Tab-separated table of N, CA, C and O in Angstrom:
chain	number	residue	atom	x	y	z
A	171	UNK	N	-17.507	13.440	11.607
A	171	UNK	CA	-16.595	12.669	12.427
A	171	UNK	C	-15.165	13.220	12.260
A	171	UNK	O	-14.736	13.584	11.136
A	172	UNK	N	-14.453	13.230	13.352
A	172	UNK	CA	-13.046	13.669	13.289
A	172	UNK	C	-12.150	12.469	13.639
A	172	UNK	O	-12.358	11.834	14.646
A	173	UNK	N	-11.237	12.236	12.778
A	173	UNK	CA	-10.284	11.142	12.957
A	173	UNK	C	-8.970	11.730	13.517
A	173	UNK	O	-8.438	12.675	12.977
A	174	UNK	N	-8.487	11.189	14.634
A	174	UNK	CA	-7.210	11.689	15.197
A	174	UNK	C	-6.183	10.494	15.229
A	174	UNK	O	-6.580	9.399	15.022
A	175	UNK	N	-5.010	10.848	15.439
A	175	UNK	CA	-3.948	9.836	15.499
A	175	UNK	C	-3.115	9.845	14.213
A	175	UNK	O	-3.330	10.679	13.313
A	176	UNK	N	-2.230	8.878	14.170
A	176	UNK	CA	-1.319	8.815	12.988
A	176	UNK	C	-1.897	7.915	11.916
A	176	UNK	O	-2.504	6.933	12.174
A	177	UNK	N	-1.658	8.378	10.658
A	177	UNK	CA	-1.933	7.524	9.503
A	177	UNK	C	-0.575	7.393	8.824
A	177	UNK	O	-0.059	8.394	8.279
A	178	UNK	N	-0.007	6.204	8.800
A	178	UNK	CA	1.257	5.965	8.224
A	178	UNK	C	1.076	5.665	6.729
A	178	UNK	O	0.150	4.970	6.309
A	179	UNK	N	1.989	6.155	5.900
A	179	UNK	CA	1.959	5.904	4.449
A	179	UNK	C	3.268	5.419	3.955
A	179	UNK	O	4.345	6.007	4.282
A	180	UNK	N	3.265	4.348	3.197
A	180	UNK	CA	4.425	3.796	2.554
A	180	UNK	C	4.176	3.563	1.101
A	180	UNK	O	3.244	2.928	0.734
A	181	UNK	N	5.027	4.179	0.260
A	181	UNK	CA	4.925	4.011	-1.185
A	181	UNK	C	5.925	2.956	-1.581
A	181	UNK	O	7.055	3.267	-1.930
A	182	UNK	N	5.538	1.691	-1.516
A	182	UNK	CA	6.430	0.578	-1.688
A	182	UNK	C	6.987	0.431	-3.078
A	182	UNK	O	8.036	-0.179	-3.299
A	183	UNK	N	6.277	0.977	-4.045
A	183	UNK	CA	6.796	0.923	-5.441
A	183	UNK	C	7.569	2.164	-5.848
A	183	UNK	O	7.850	2.363	-7.013
A	184	UNK	N	7.891	2.999	-4.845
A	184	UNK	CA	8.581	4.222	-5.189
A	184	UNK	C	7.651	5.261	-5.744
A	184	UNK	O	6.449	5.258	-5.534
A	185	UNK	N	8.214	6.228	-6.460
A	185	UNK	CA	7.407	7.336	-6.975
A	185	UNK	C	8.091	7.943	-8.184
A	185	UNK	O	9.297	7.975	-8.300
A	186	UNK	N	7.247	8.541	-9.029
A	186	UNK	CA	7.794	9.265	-10.182
A	186	UNK	C	8.477	10.586	-9.691
A	186	UNK	O	9.215	11.195	-10.448
A	187	UNK	N	8.227	10.932	-8.428
A	187	UNK	CA	8.828	12.153	-7.895
A	187	UNK	C	10.148	11.854	-7.147
A	187	UNK	O	10.738	12.754	-6.597
A	188	UNK	N	10.528	10.656	-7.039
A	188	UNK	CA	11.756	10.262	-6.362
A	188	UNK	C	12.839	9.882	-7.340
A	188	UNK	O	12.583	9.281	-8.419
A	189	UNK	N	14.102	10.229	-7.059
A	189	UNK	CA	15.213	9.622	-7.725
A	189	UNK	C	16.113	8.979	-6.712
A	189	UNK	O	15.753	8.884	-5.563
A	190	UNK	N	17.272	8.545	-7.109
A	190	UNK	CA	18.178	7.781	-6.243
A	190	UNK	C	18.572	8.604	-5.023
A	190	UNK	O	18.842	8.031	-3.967
A	191	UNK	N	18.575	9.933	-5.140
A	191	UNK	CA	19.141	10.753	-4.032
A	191	UNK	C	18.129	11.675	-3.389
A	191	UNK	O	18.321	12.105	-2.249
A	192	UNK	N	17.028	11.997	-4.054
A	192	UNK	CA	16.099	13.044	-3.548
A	192	UNK	C	14.618	12.653	-3.749
A	192	UNK	O	14.327	11.782	-4.636
A	193	UNK	N	13.776	13.311	-2.969
A	193	UNK	CA	12.354	13.178	-3.118
A	193	UNK	C	11.801	14.595	-3.414
A	193	UNK	O	11.930	15.487	-2.601
A	194	UNK	N	11.332	14.789	-4.600
A	194	UNK	CA	10.844	16.072	-5.060
A	194	UNK	C	9.363	16.280	-4.859
A	194	UNK	O	8.643	15.295	-4.666
A	195	UNK	N	8.897	17.487	-4.902
A	195	UNK	CA	7.482	17.779	-4.844
A	195	UNK	C	6.853	17.762	-6.203
A	195	UNK	O	5.614	17.907	-6.360
A	196	UNK	N	7.671	17.622	-7.220
A	196	UNK	CA	7.194	17.588	-8.639
A	196	UNK	C	7.522	16.228	-9.216
A	196	UNK	O	8.144	15.380	-8.570
A	197	UNK	N	7.125	16.002	-10.426
A	197	UNK	CA	7.465	14.738	-11.128
A	197	UNK	C	8.755	14.827	-11.871
A	197	UNK	O	8.938	14.072	-12.871
A	198	UNK	N	9.681	15.667	-11.460
A	198	UNK	CA	10.972	15.871	-12.152
A	198	UNK	C	11.652	14.603	-12.588
A	198	UNK	O	12.054	14.425	-13.715
A	199	UNK	N	11.884	13.636	-11.644
A	199	UNK	CA	12.587	12.415	-12.045
A	199	UNK	C	11.850	11.628	-13.102
A	199	UNK	O	12.428	11.038	-13.964
A	200	UNK	N	10.534	11.625	-13.035
A	200	UNK	CA	9.740	10.984	-14.052
A	200	UNK	C	9.921	11.579	-15.451
A	200	UNK	O	10.002	10.870	-16.467
A	201	UNK	N	10.044	12.905	-15.473
A	201	UNK	CA	10.232	13.625	-16.786
A	201	UNK	C	11.661	13.310	-17.304
A	201	UNK	O	11.797	13.329	-18.533
A	202	UNK	N	12.615	13.115	-16.436
A	202	UNK	CA	13.971	12.855	-16.924
A	202	UNK	C	14.232	11.382	-17.159
A	202	UNK	O	15.299	11.026	-17.666
A	203	UNK	N	13.309	10.527	-16.812
A	203	UNK	CA	13.509	9.094	-16.990
A	203	UNK	C	14.329	8.427	-15.894
A	203	UNK	O	14.830	7.312	-16.099
A	204	UNK	N	14.569	9.118	-14.822
A	204	UNK	CA	15.404	8.550	-13.767
A	204	UNK	C	14.604	8.388	-12.416
A	204	UNK	O	15.151	8.557	-11.326
A	205	UNK	N	13.360	8.092	-12.544
A	205	UNK	CA	12.490	7.969	-11.360
A	205	UNK	C	12.841	6.666	-10.580
A	205	UNK	O	13.174	5.653	-11.213
A	206	UNK	N	12.785	6.732	-9.291
A	206	UNK	CA	13.019	5.573	-8.446
A	206	UNK	C	11.642	4.892	-8.260
A	206	UNK	O	10.894	5.221	-7.358
A	207	UNK	N	11.387	3.989	-9.111
A	207	UNK	CA	10.072	3.284	-9.085
A	207	UNK	C	10.293	1.837	-9.511
A	207	UNK	O	11.121	1.539	-10.364
A	208	UNK	N	9.617	0.955	-8.853
A	208	UNK	CA	9.703	-0.464	-9.182
A	208	UNK	C	8.751	-0.748	-10.357
A	208	UNK	O	7.528	-0.587	-10.185
A	209	UNK	N	9.238	-1.092	-11.509
A	209	UNK	CA	8.331	-1.287	-12.671
A	209	UNK	C	7.497	-2.501	-12.505
A	209	UNK	O	7.839	-3.493	-11.806
A	210	UNK	N	6.326	-2.522	-13.105
A	210	UNK	CA	5.420	-3.685	-13.059
A	210	UNK	C	5.911	-4.770	-13.971
A	210	UNK	O	5.538	-4.901	-15.113
A	211	UNK	N	6.879	-5.563	-13.479
A	211	UNK	CA	7.489	-6.645	-14.243
A	211	UNK	C	7.616	-7.865	-13.372
A	211	UNK	O	7.764	-7.794	-12.146
A	212	UNK	N	7.526	-9.075	-13.958
A	212	UNK	CA	7.665	-10.302	-13.168
A	212	UNK	C	8.998	-10.356	-12.407
A	212	UNK	O	10.033	-9.798	-12.870
A	213	UNK	N	8.936	-11.000	-11.272
A	213	UNK	CA	10.125	-11.232	-10.403
A	213	UNK	C	10.812	-9.938	-10.006
A	213	UNK	O	11.997	-9.926	-9.767
A	214	UNK	N	10.049	-8.850	-9.856
A	214	UNK	CA	10.663	-7.569	-9.481
A	214	UNK	C	11.028	-7.640	-7.961
A	214	UNK	O	10.343	-8.302	-7.160
A	215	UNK	N	12.063	-6.916	-7.693
A	215	UNK	CA	12.530	-6.747	-6.336
A	215	UNK	C	12.795	-5.258	-6.151
A	215	UNK	O	13.184	-4.586	-7.099
A	216	UNK	N	12.602	-4.755	-4.958
A	216	UNK	CA	12.848	-3.325	-4.765
A	216	UNK	C	14.312	-3.011	-4.815
A	216	UNK	O	15.127	-3.821	-4.345
A	217	UNK	N	14.667	-1.890	-5.317
A	217	UNK	CA	16.099	-1.461	-5.331
A	217	UNK	C	16.541	-1.150	-3.873
A	217	UNK	O	15.728	-0.843	-3.033
A	218	UNK	N	17.814	-1.193	-3.621
A	218	UNK	CA	18.345	-0.886	-2.311
A	218	UNK	C	17.949	0.463	-1.823
A	218	UNK	O	17.759	0.682	-0.611
A	219	UNK	N	17.736	1.419	-2.724
A	219	UNK	CA	17.323	2.723	-2.367
A	219	UNK	C	15.973	2.798	-1.692
A	219	UNK	O	15.601	3.780	-1.055
A	220	UNK	N	15.134	1.748	-1.841
A	220	UNK	CA	13.830	1.711	-1.241
A	220	UNK	C	13.816	0.867	0.052
A	220	UNK	O	12.793	0.667	0.636
A	221	UNK	N	14.982	0.424	0.453
A	221	UNK	CA	15.033	-0.472	1.663
A	221	UNK	C	14.431	0.203	2.866
A	221	UNK	O	13.721	-0.383	3.653
A	222	UNK	N	14.696	1.513	3.044
A	222	UNK	CA	14.162	2.203	4.192
A	222	UNK	C	12.628	2.270	4.175
A	222	UNK	O	11.986	2.158	5.173
A	223	UNK	N	12.064	2.444	2.989
A	223	UNK	CA	10.579	2.501	2.824
A	223	UNK	C	10.001	1.128	3.163
A	223	UNK	O	9.000	0.999	3.828
A	224	UNK	N	10.621	0.041	2.672
A	224	UNK	CA	10.120	-1.304	2.891
A	224	UNK	C	10.273	-1.672	4.387
A	224	UNK	O	9.396	-2.308	4.957
A	225	UNK	N	11.327	-1.248	5.020
A	225	UNK	CA	11.508	-1.503	6.472
A	225	UNK	C	10.457	-0.771	7.226
A	225	UNK	O	9.817	-1.311	8.178
A	226	UNK	N	10.217	0.482	6.916
A	226	UNK	CA	9.168	1.270	7.542
A	226	UNK	C	7.830	0.617	7.366
A	226	UNK	O	7.034	0.481	8.305
A	227	UNK	N	7.502	0.078	6.171
A	227	UNK	CA	6.268	-0.553	5.874
A	227	UNK	C	6.061	-1.835	6.760
A	227	UNK	O	4.989	-2.055	7.333
A	228	UNK	N	7.116	-2.644	6.811
A	228	UNK	CA	7.079	-3.825	7.697
A	228	UNK	C	6.751	-3.457	9.107
A	228	UNK	O	5.879	-4.080	9.729
A	229	UNK	N	7.464	-2.542	9.656
A	229	UNK	CA	7.250	-2.130	11.072
A	229	UNK	C	5.831	-1.543	11.242
A	229	UNK	O	5.175	-1.824	12.226
A	230	UNK	N	5.376	-0.736	10.330
A	230	UNK	CA	4.052	-0.155	10.419
A	230	UNK	C	2.969	-1.233	10.311
A	230	UNK	O	1.999	-1.241	11.142
A	231	UNK	N	3.096	-2.188	9.455
A	231	UNK	CA	2.124	-3.265	9.326
A	231	UNK	C	2.063	-4.164	10.504
A	231	UNK	O	0.929	-4.512	10.973
A	232	UNK	N	3.186	-4.490	11.076
A	232	UNK	CA	3.182	-5.384	12.254
A	232	UNK	C	2.376	-4.732	13.369
A	232	UNK	O	1.731	-5.451	14.172
A	233	UNK	N	2.351	-3.419	13.517
A	233	UNK	CA	1.676	-2.751	14.592
A	233	UNK	C	0.336	-2.134	14.235
A	233	UNK	O	-0.224	-1.400	14.976
A	234	UNK	N	-0.209	-2.534	13.087
A	234	UNK	CA	-1.441	-1.947	12.602
A	234	UNK	C	-2.644	-2.967	12.706
A	234	UNK	O	-2.375	-4.162	12.584
A	235	UNK	N	-3.794	-2.381	12.889
A	235	UNK	CA	-5.031	-3.219	12.901
A	235	UNK	C	-5.869	-2.990	11.654
A	235	UNK	O	-6.628	-3.806	11.220
A	236	UNK	N	-5.668	-1.777	10.997
A	236	UNK	CA	-6.393	-1.454	9.767
A	236	UNK	C	-5.389	-1.060	8.708
A	236	UNK	O	-4.434	-0.356	8.962
A	237	UNK	N	-5.599	-1.558	7.488
A	237	UNK	CA	-4.785	-1.227	6.346
A	237	UNK	C	-5.677	-0.697	5.244
A	237	UNK	O	-6.689	-1.273	4.937
A	238	UNK	N	-5.280	0.426	4.643
A	238	UNK	CA	-5.994	0.951	3.475
A	238	UNK	C	-5.064	0.791	2.275
A	238	UNK	O	-3.900	1.234	2.329
A	239	UNK	N	-5.525	0.092	1.247
A	239	UNK	CA	-4.753	-0.180	0.046
A	239	UNK	C	-5.342	0.582	-1.142
A	239	UNK	O	-6.574	0.418	-1.408
A	240	UNK	N	-4.570	1.377	-1.766
A	240	UNK	CA	-5.016	2.156	-2.941
A	240	UNK	C	-4.581	1.535	-4.222
A	240	UNK	O	-3.361	1.440	-4.452
A	241	UNK	N	-5.487	1.068	-5.029
A	241	UNK	CA	-5.237	0.624	-6.420
A	241	UNK	C	-4.133	-0.353	-6.593
A	241	UNK	O	-3.315	-0.224	-7.519
A	242	UNK	N	-4.052	-1.381	-5.777
A	242	UNK	CA	-3.004	-2.409	-5.914
A	242	UNK	C	-3.667	-3.612	-6.612
A	242	UNK	O	-4.718	-4.062	-6.253
A	243	UNK	N	-2.949	-4.176	-7.589
A	243	UNK	CA	-3.475	-5.256	-8.404
A	243	UNK	C	-3.269	-6.653	-7.843
A	243	UNK	O	-3.815	-7.614	-8.380
A	244	UNK	N	-2.396	-6.770	-6.821
A	244	UNK	CA	-2.160	-8.096	-6.203
A	244	UNK	C	-1.699	-9.121	-7.241
A	244	UNK	O	-2.102	-10.259	-7.234
A	245	UNK	N	-0.806	-8.686	-8.201
A	245	UNK	CA	-0.334	-9.577	-9.179
A	245	UNK	C	0.463	-10.690	-8.560
A	245	UNK	O	1.324	-10.526	-7.739
A	246	UNK	N	0.205	-11.960	-9.029
A	246	UNK	CA	0.854	-13.098	-8.443
A	246	UNK	C	2.363	-13.085	-8.604
A	246	UNK	O	3.087	-13.663	-7.791
A	247	UNK	N	2.853	-12.448	-9.621
A	247	UNK	CA	4.330	-12.397	-9.856
A	247	UNK	C	5.009	-11.392	-8.945
A	247	UNK	O	6.238	-11.284	-8.927
A	248	UNK	N	4.268	-10.604	-8.182
A	248	UNK	CA	4.814	-9.608	-7.311
A	248	UNK	C	5.170	-10.186	-5.931
A	248	UNK	O	4.744	-9.750	-4.886
A	249	UNK	N	6.035	-11.270	-5.948
A	249	UNK	CA	6.303	-12.064	-4.822
A	249	UNK	C	6.868	-11.295	-3.648
A	249	UNK	O	6.417	-11.482	-2.485
A	250	UNK	N	7.836	-10.438	-3.836
A	250	UNK	CA	8.460	-9.733	-2.741
A	250	UNK	C	7.457	-8.903	-1.976
A	250	UNK	O	7.387	-8.908	-0.765
A	251	UNK	N	6.617	-8.129	-2.718
A	251	UNK	CA	5.601	-7.294	-2.060
A	251	UNK	C	4.551	-8.091	-1.376
A	251	UNK	O	4.131	-7.830	-0.292
A	252	UNK	N	4.021	-9.127	-2.093
A	252	UNK	CA	2.987	-9.983	-1.502
A	252	UNK	C	3.490	-10.639	-0.232
A	252	UNK	O	2.743	-10.743	0.774
A	253	UNK	N	4.731	-11.090	-0.202
A	253	UNK	CA	5.285	-11.704	1.032
A	253	UNK	C	5.401	-10.672	2.138
A	253	UNK	O	5.051	-11.014	3.293
A	254	UNK	N	5.812	-9.492	1.853
A	254	UNK	CA	5.876	-8.428	2.829
A	254	UNK	C	4.493	-8.196	3.443
A	254	UNK	O	4.313	-8.121	4.679
A	255	UNK	N	3.495	-8.047	2.606
A	255	UNK	CA	2.150	-7.771	3.080
A	255	UNK	C	1.594	-8.916	3.894
A	255	UNK	O	0.988	-8.696	4.942
A	256	UNK	N	1.792	-10.139	3.428
A	256	UNK	CA	1.274	-11.331	4.147
A	256	UNK	C	1.913	-11.496	5.504
A	256	UNK	O	1.265	-11.619	6.516
A	257	UNK	N	3.255	-11.470	5.503
A	257	UNK	CA	3.998	-11.715	6.727
A	257	UNK	C	3.841	-10.605	7.763
A	257	UNK	O	3.612	-10.850	8.941
A	258	UNK	N	3.927	-9.386	7.299
A	258	UNK	CA	3.860	-8.249	8.225
A	258	UNK	C	2.440	-7.884	8.620
A	258	UNK	O	2.236	-7.242	9.646
A	259	UNK	N	1.502	-8.280	7.823
A	259	UNK	CA	0.129	-7.905	8.095
A	259	UNK	C	-0.717	-8.970	8.824
A	259	UNK	O	-1.942	-8.903	8.793
A	260	UNK	N	-0.087	-9.839	9.527
A	260	UNK	CA	-0.801	-10.954	10.166
A	260	UNK	C	-1.688	-10.476	11.315
A	260	UNK	O	-2.572	-11.175	11.712
A	261	UNK	N	-1.462	-9.285	11.811
A	261	UNK	CA	-2.272	-8.763	12.944
A	261	UNK	C	-3.457	-7.875	12.492
A	261	UNK	O	-4.188	-7.389	13.303
A	262	UNK	N	-3.572	-7.753	11.148
A	262	UNK	CA	-4.625	-6.873	10.667
A	262	UNK	C	-5.991	-7.427	10.962
A	262	UNK	O	-6.281	-8.637	10.809
A	263	UNK	N	-6.981	-6.554	11.404
A	263	UNK	CA	-8.337	-6.906	11.614
A	263	UNK	C	-9.190	-6.500	10.466
A	263	UNK	O	-10.259	-7.101	10.185
A	264	UNK	N	-8.805	-5.417	9.749
A	264	UNK	CA	-9.606	-4.903	8.612
A	264	UNK	C	-8.711	-4.356	7.544
A	264	UNK	O	-7.672	-3.744	7.832
A	265	UNK	N	-9.067	-4.680	6.302
A	265	UNK	CA	-8.357	-4.155	5.121
A	265	UNK	C	-9.390	-3.481	4.239
A	265	UNK	O	-10.397	-4.078	3.889
A	266	UNK	N	-9.105	-2.258	3.856
A	266	UNK	CA	-10.015	-1.466	3.024
A	266	UNK	C	-9.300	-1.340	1.638
A	266	UNK	O	-8.226	-0.759	1.576
A	267	UNK	N	-9.958	-1.819	0.625
A	267	UNK	CA	-9.370	-1.717	-0.761
A	267	UNK	C	-10.101	-0.573	-1.459
A	267	UNK	O	-11.296	-0.610	-1.664
A	268	UNK	N	-9.335	0.404	-1.878
A	268	UNK	CA	-9.905	1.568	-2.615
A	268	UNK	C	-9.444	1.330	-4.062
A	268	UNK	O	-8.280	1.503	-4.405
A	269	UNK	N	-10.375	0.857	-4.885
A	269	UNK	CA	-10.053	0.501	-6.248
A	269	UNK	C	-11.355	0.312	-7.003
A	269	UNK	O	-12.331	-0.221	-6.431
A	270	UNK	N	-11.426	0.774	-8.255
A	270	UNK	CA	-12.650	0.507	-9.015
A	270	UNK	C	-12.891	-0.959	-9.295
A	270	UNK	O	-14.011	-1.398	-9.560
A	271	UNK	N	-11.834	-1.762	-9.289
A	271	UNK	CA	-11.939	-3.196	-9.521
A	271	UNK	C	-11.151	-3.929	-8.484
A	271	UNK	O	-10.099	-4.485	-8.734
A	272	UNK	N	-11.629	-3.932	-7.213
A	272	UNK	CA	-10.846	-4.471	-6.105
A	272	UNK	C	-10.668	-6.018	-6.212
A	272	UNK	O	-11.585	-6.681	-6.670
A	273	UNK	N	-9.539	-6.468	-5.844
A	273	UNK	CA	-9.190	-7.899	-5.848
A	273	UNK	C	-9.435	-8.469	-4.460
A	273	UNK	O	-8.523	-8.727	-3.672
A	274	UNK	N	-10.670	-8.698	-4.130
A	274	UNK	CA	-11.090	-9.168	-2.814
A	274	UNK	C	-10.556	-10.527	-2.533
A	274	UNK	O	-10.041	-10.817	-1.449
A	275	UNK	N	-10.698	-11.491	-3.454
A	275	UNK	CA	-10.209	-12.845	-3.229
A	275	UNK	C	-8.718	-12.869	-2.993
A	275	UNK	O	-8.236	-13.579	-2.067
A	276	UNK	N	-7.968	-12.084	-3.702
A	276	UNK	CA	-6.506	-12.052	-3.475
A	276	UNK	C	-6.158	-11.448	-2.120
A	276	UNK	O	-5.275	-11.951	-1.492
A	277	UNK	N	-6.909	-10.429	-1.707
A	277	UNK	CA	-6.682	-9.868	-0.369
A	277	UNK	C	-6.986	-10.886	0.714
A	277	UNK	O	-6.296	-10.970	1.672
A	278	UNK	N	-8.112	-11.639	0.509
A	278	UNK	CA	-8.457	-12.636	1.496
A	278	UNK	C	-7.371	-13.722	1.650
A	278	UNK	O	-7.174	-14.263	2.741
A	279	UNK	N	-6.746	-14.026	0.570
A	279	UNK	CA	-5.600	-15.017	0.631
A	279	UNK	C	-4.454	-14.476	1.469
A	279	UNK	O	-3.803	-15.221	2.155
A	280	UNK	N	-4.188	-13.185	1.381
A	280	UNK	CA	-3.103	-12.569	2.154
A	280	UNK	C	-3.453	-12.449	3.594
A	280	UNK	O	-2.604	-12.646	4.493
A	281	UNK	N	-4.677	-12.030	3.872
A	281	UNK	CA	-5.110	-11.747	5.265
A	281	UNK	C	-6.411	-12.502	5.546
A	281	UNK	O	-7.487	-11.901	5.631
A	282	UNK	N	-6.315	-13.864	5.749
A	282	UNK	CA	-7.551	-14.607	5.907
A	282	UNK	C	-8.381	-14.263	7.129
A	282	UNK	O	-9.550	-14.508	7.206
A	283	UNK	N	-7.751	-13.731	8.206
A	283	UNK	CA	-8.479	-13.416	9.407
A	283	UNK	C	-8.986	-11.978	9.469
A	283	UNK	O	-9.686	-11.592	10.401
A	284	UNK	N	-8.695	-11.174	8.461
A	284	UNK	CA	-9.117	-9.770	8.404
A	284	UNK	C	-10.453	-9.628	7.645
A	284	UNK	O	-10.669	-10.404	6.683
A	285	UNK	N	-11.274	-8.713	8.029
A	285	UNK	CA	-12.441	-8.391	7.187
A	285	UNK	C	-11.943	-7.531	6.034
A	285	UNK	O	-11.095	-6.660	6.201
A	286	UNK	N	-12.481	-7.798	4.850
A	286	UNK	CA	-12.069	-7.070	3.654
A	286	UNK	C	-13.252	-6.236	3.232
A	286	UNK	O	-14.339	-6.727	2.984
A	287	UNK	N	-13.036	-4.892	3.125
A	287	UNK	CA	-14.074	-3.997	2.678
A	287	UNK	C	-13.543	-3.234	1.457
A	287	UNK	O	-12.375	-3.111	1.226
A	288	UNK	N	-14.499	-2.765	0.637
A	288	UNK	CA	-14.045	-2.062	-0.629
A	288	UNK	C	-14.726	-0.705	-0.713
A	288	UNK	O	-15.836	-0.471	-0.147
A	289	UNK	N	-14.090	0.173	-1.459
A	289	UNK	CA	-14.682	1.430	-1.818
A	289	UNK	C	-14.258	1.691	-3.274
A	289	UNK	O	-13.115	1.502	-3.600
A	290	UNK	N	-15.269	2.101	-4.076
A	290	UNK	CA	-14.966	2.418	-5.463
A	290	UNK	C	-14.795	3.942	-5.593
A	290	UNK	O	-15.729	4.690	-5.395
A	291	UNK	N	-13.544	4.390	-5.862
A	291	UNK	CA	-13.312	5.861	-5.914
A	291	UNK	C	-14.053	6.538	-7.032
A	291	UNK	O	-14.166	7.770	-7.050
A	292	UNK	N	-14.533	5.765	-8.010
A	292	UNK	CA	-15.290	6.369	-9.091
A	292	UNK	C	-16.718	6.772	-8.691
A	292	UNK	O	-17.372	7.602	-9.301
A	293	UNK	N	-17.201	6.071	-7.624
A	293	UNK	CA	-18.543	6.251	-7.179
A	293	UNK	C	-18.705	6.934	-5.844
A	293	UNK	O	-19.662	7.690	-5.621
A	294	UNK	N	-17.862	6.613	-4.921
A	294	UNK	CA	-18.023	7.054	-3.540
A	294	UNK	C	-16.678	7.222	-2.865
A	294	UNK	O	-15.978	6.259	-2.645
A	295	UNK	N	-16.323	8.430	-2.527
A	295	UNK	CA	-15.061	8.658	-1.914
A	295	UNK	C	-15.197	9.056	-0.447
A	295	UNK	O	-14.264	9.469	0.218
A	296	UNK	N	-16.402	8.891	0.106
A	296	UNK	CA	-16.646	9.157	1.512
A	296	UNK	C	-16.375	7.922	2.319
A	296	UNK	O	-16.822	6.880	2.028
A	297	UNK	N	-15.547	8.094	3.331
A	297	UNK	CA	-15.188	6.966	4.212
A	297	UNK	C	-16.299	6.811	5.262
A	297	UNK	O	-16.451	7.735	6.083
A	298	UNK	N	-16.970	5.669	5.315
A	298	UNK	CA	-18.005	5.522	6.376
A	298	UNK	C	-17.337	5.551	7.724
A	298	UNK	O	-16.223	5.069	7.913
A	299	UNK	N	-18.049	6.161	8.682
A	299	UNK	CA	-17.487	6.277	10.038
A	299	UNK	C	-17.148	4.922	10.651
A	299	UNK	O	-16.173	4.795	11.381
A	300	UNK	N	-17.874	3.862	10.296
A	300	UNK	CA	-17.610	2.556	10.916
A	300	UNK	C	-16.229	2.031	10.605
A	300	UNK	O	-15.676	1.196	11.306
A	301	UNK	N	-15.592	2.509	9.502
A	301	UNK	CA	-14.250	2.039	9.162
A	301	UNK	C	-13.222	2.467	10.169
A	301	UNK	O	-12.169	1.868	10.331
A	302	UNK	N	-13.510	3.568	10.887
A	302	UNK	CA	-12.530	4.097	11.794
A	302	UNK	C	-12.859	3.830	13.290
A	302	UNK	O	-12.271	4.455	14.170
A	303	UNK	N	-13.812	2.944	13.504
A	303	UNK	CA	-14.087	2.550	14.874
A	303	UNK	C	-12.871	1.893	15.446
A	303	UNK	O	-12.191	1.131	14.763
A	304	UNK	N	-12.678	2.025	16.743
A	304	UNK	CA	-11.579	1.388	17.413
A	304	UNK	C	-11.876	-0.101	17.497
A	304	UNK	O	-12.958	-0.526	17.903
A	305	UNK	N	-10.893	-0.914	17.104
A	305	UNK	CA	-11.080	-2.375	17.125
A	305	UNK	C	-10.730	-2.929	18.476
A	305	UNK	O	-9.850	-2.504	19.125
């Protein structure tokens, strides 16, 4: 099967390859300790430097029918991110969780009208054709 069209990607927690001013192809900022990444801590909020990424994600989610989530833990204390996903993802029809330990119940709370499917990357990394059927 050949999939065509756009696949939008937003790294809402930043990256070890990003710093305040640049996005590198290496992990240089992570090695220097100056990576632009939102740490896994309670009550975290994204830094202003990630505002463009969060705005992009909001706009992409509002216009999407399918969302693929890689390795997200859906921590209850991650309020800012959970609110973004809930509010902007209200039009989603399908959510695919790629995670060895997917949080299906948490995803259902965010997107109650979407079907939730899972894939375990440790066992099967082939995407079934049915996931990409036009809704």
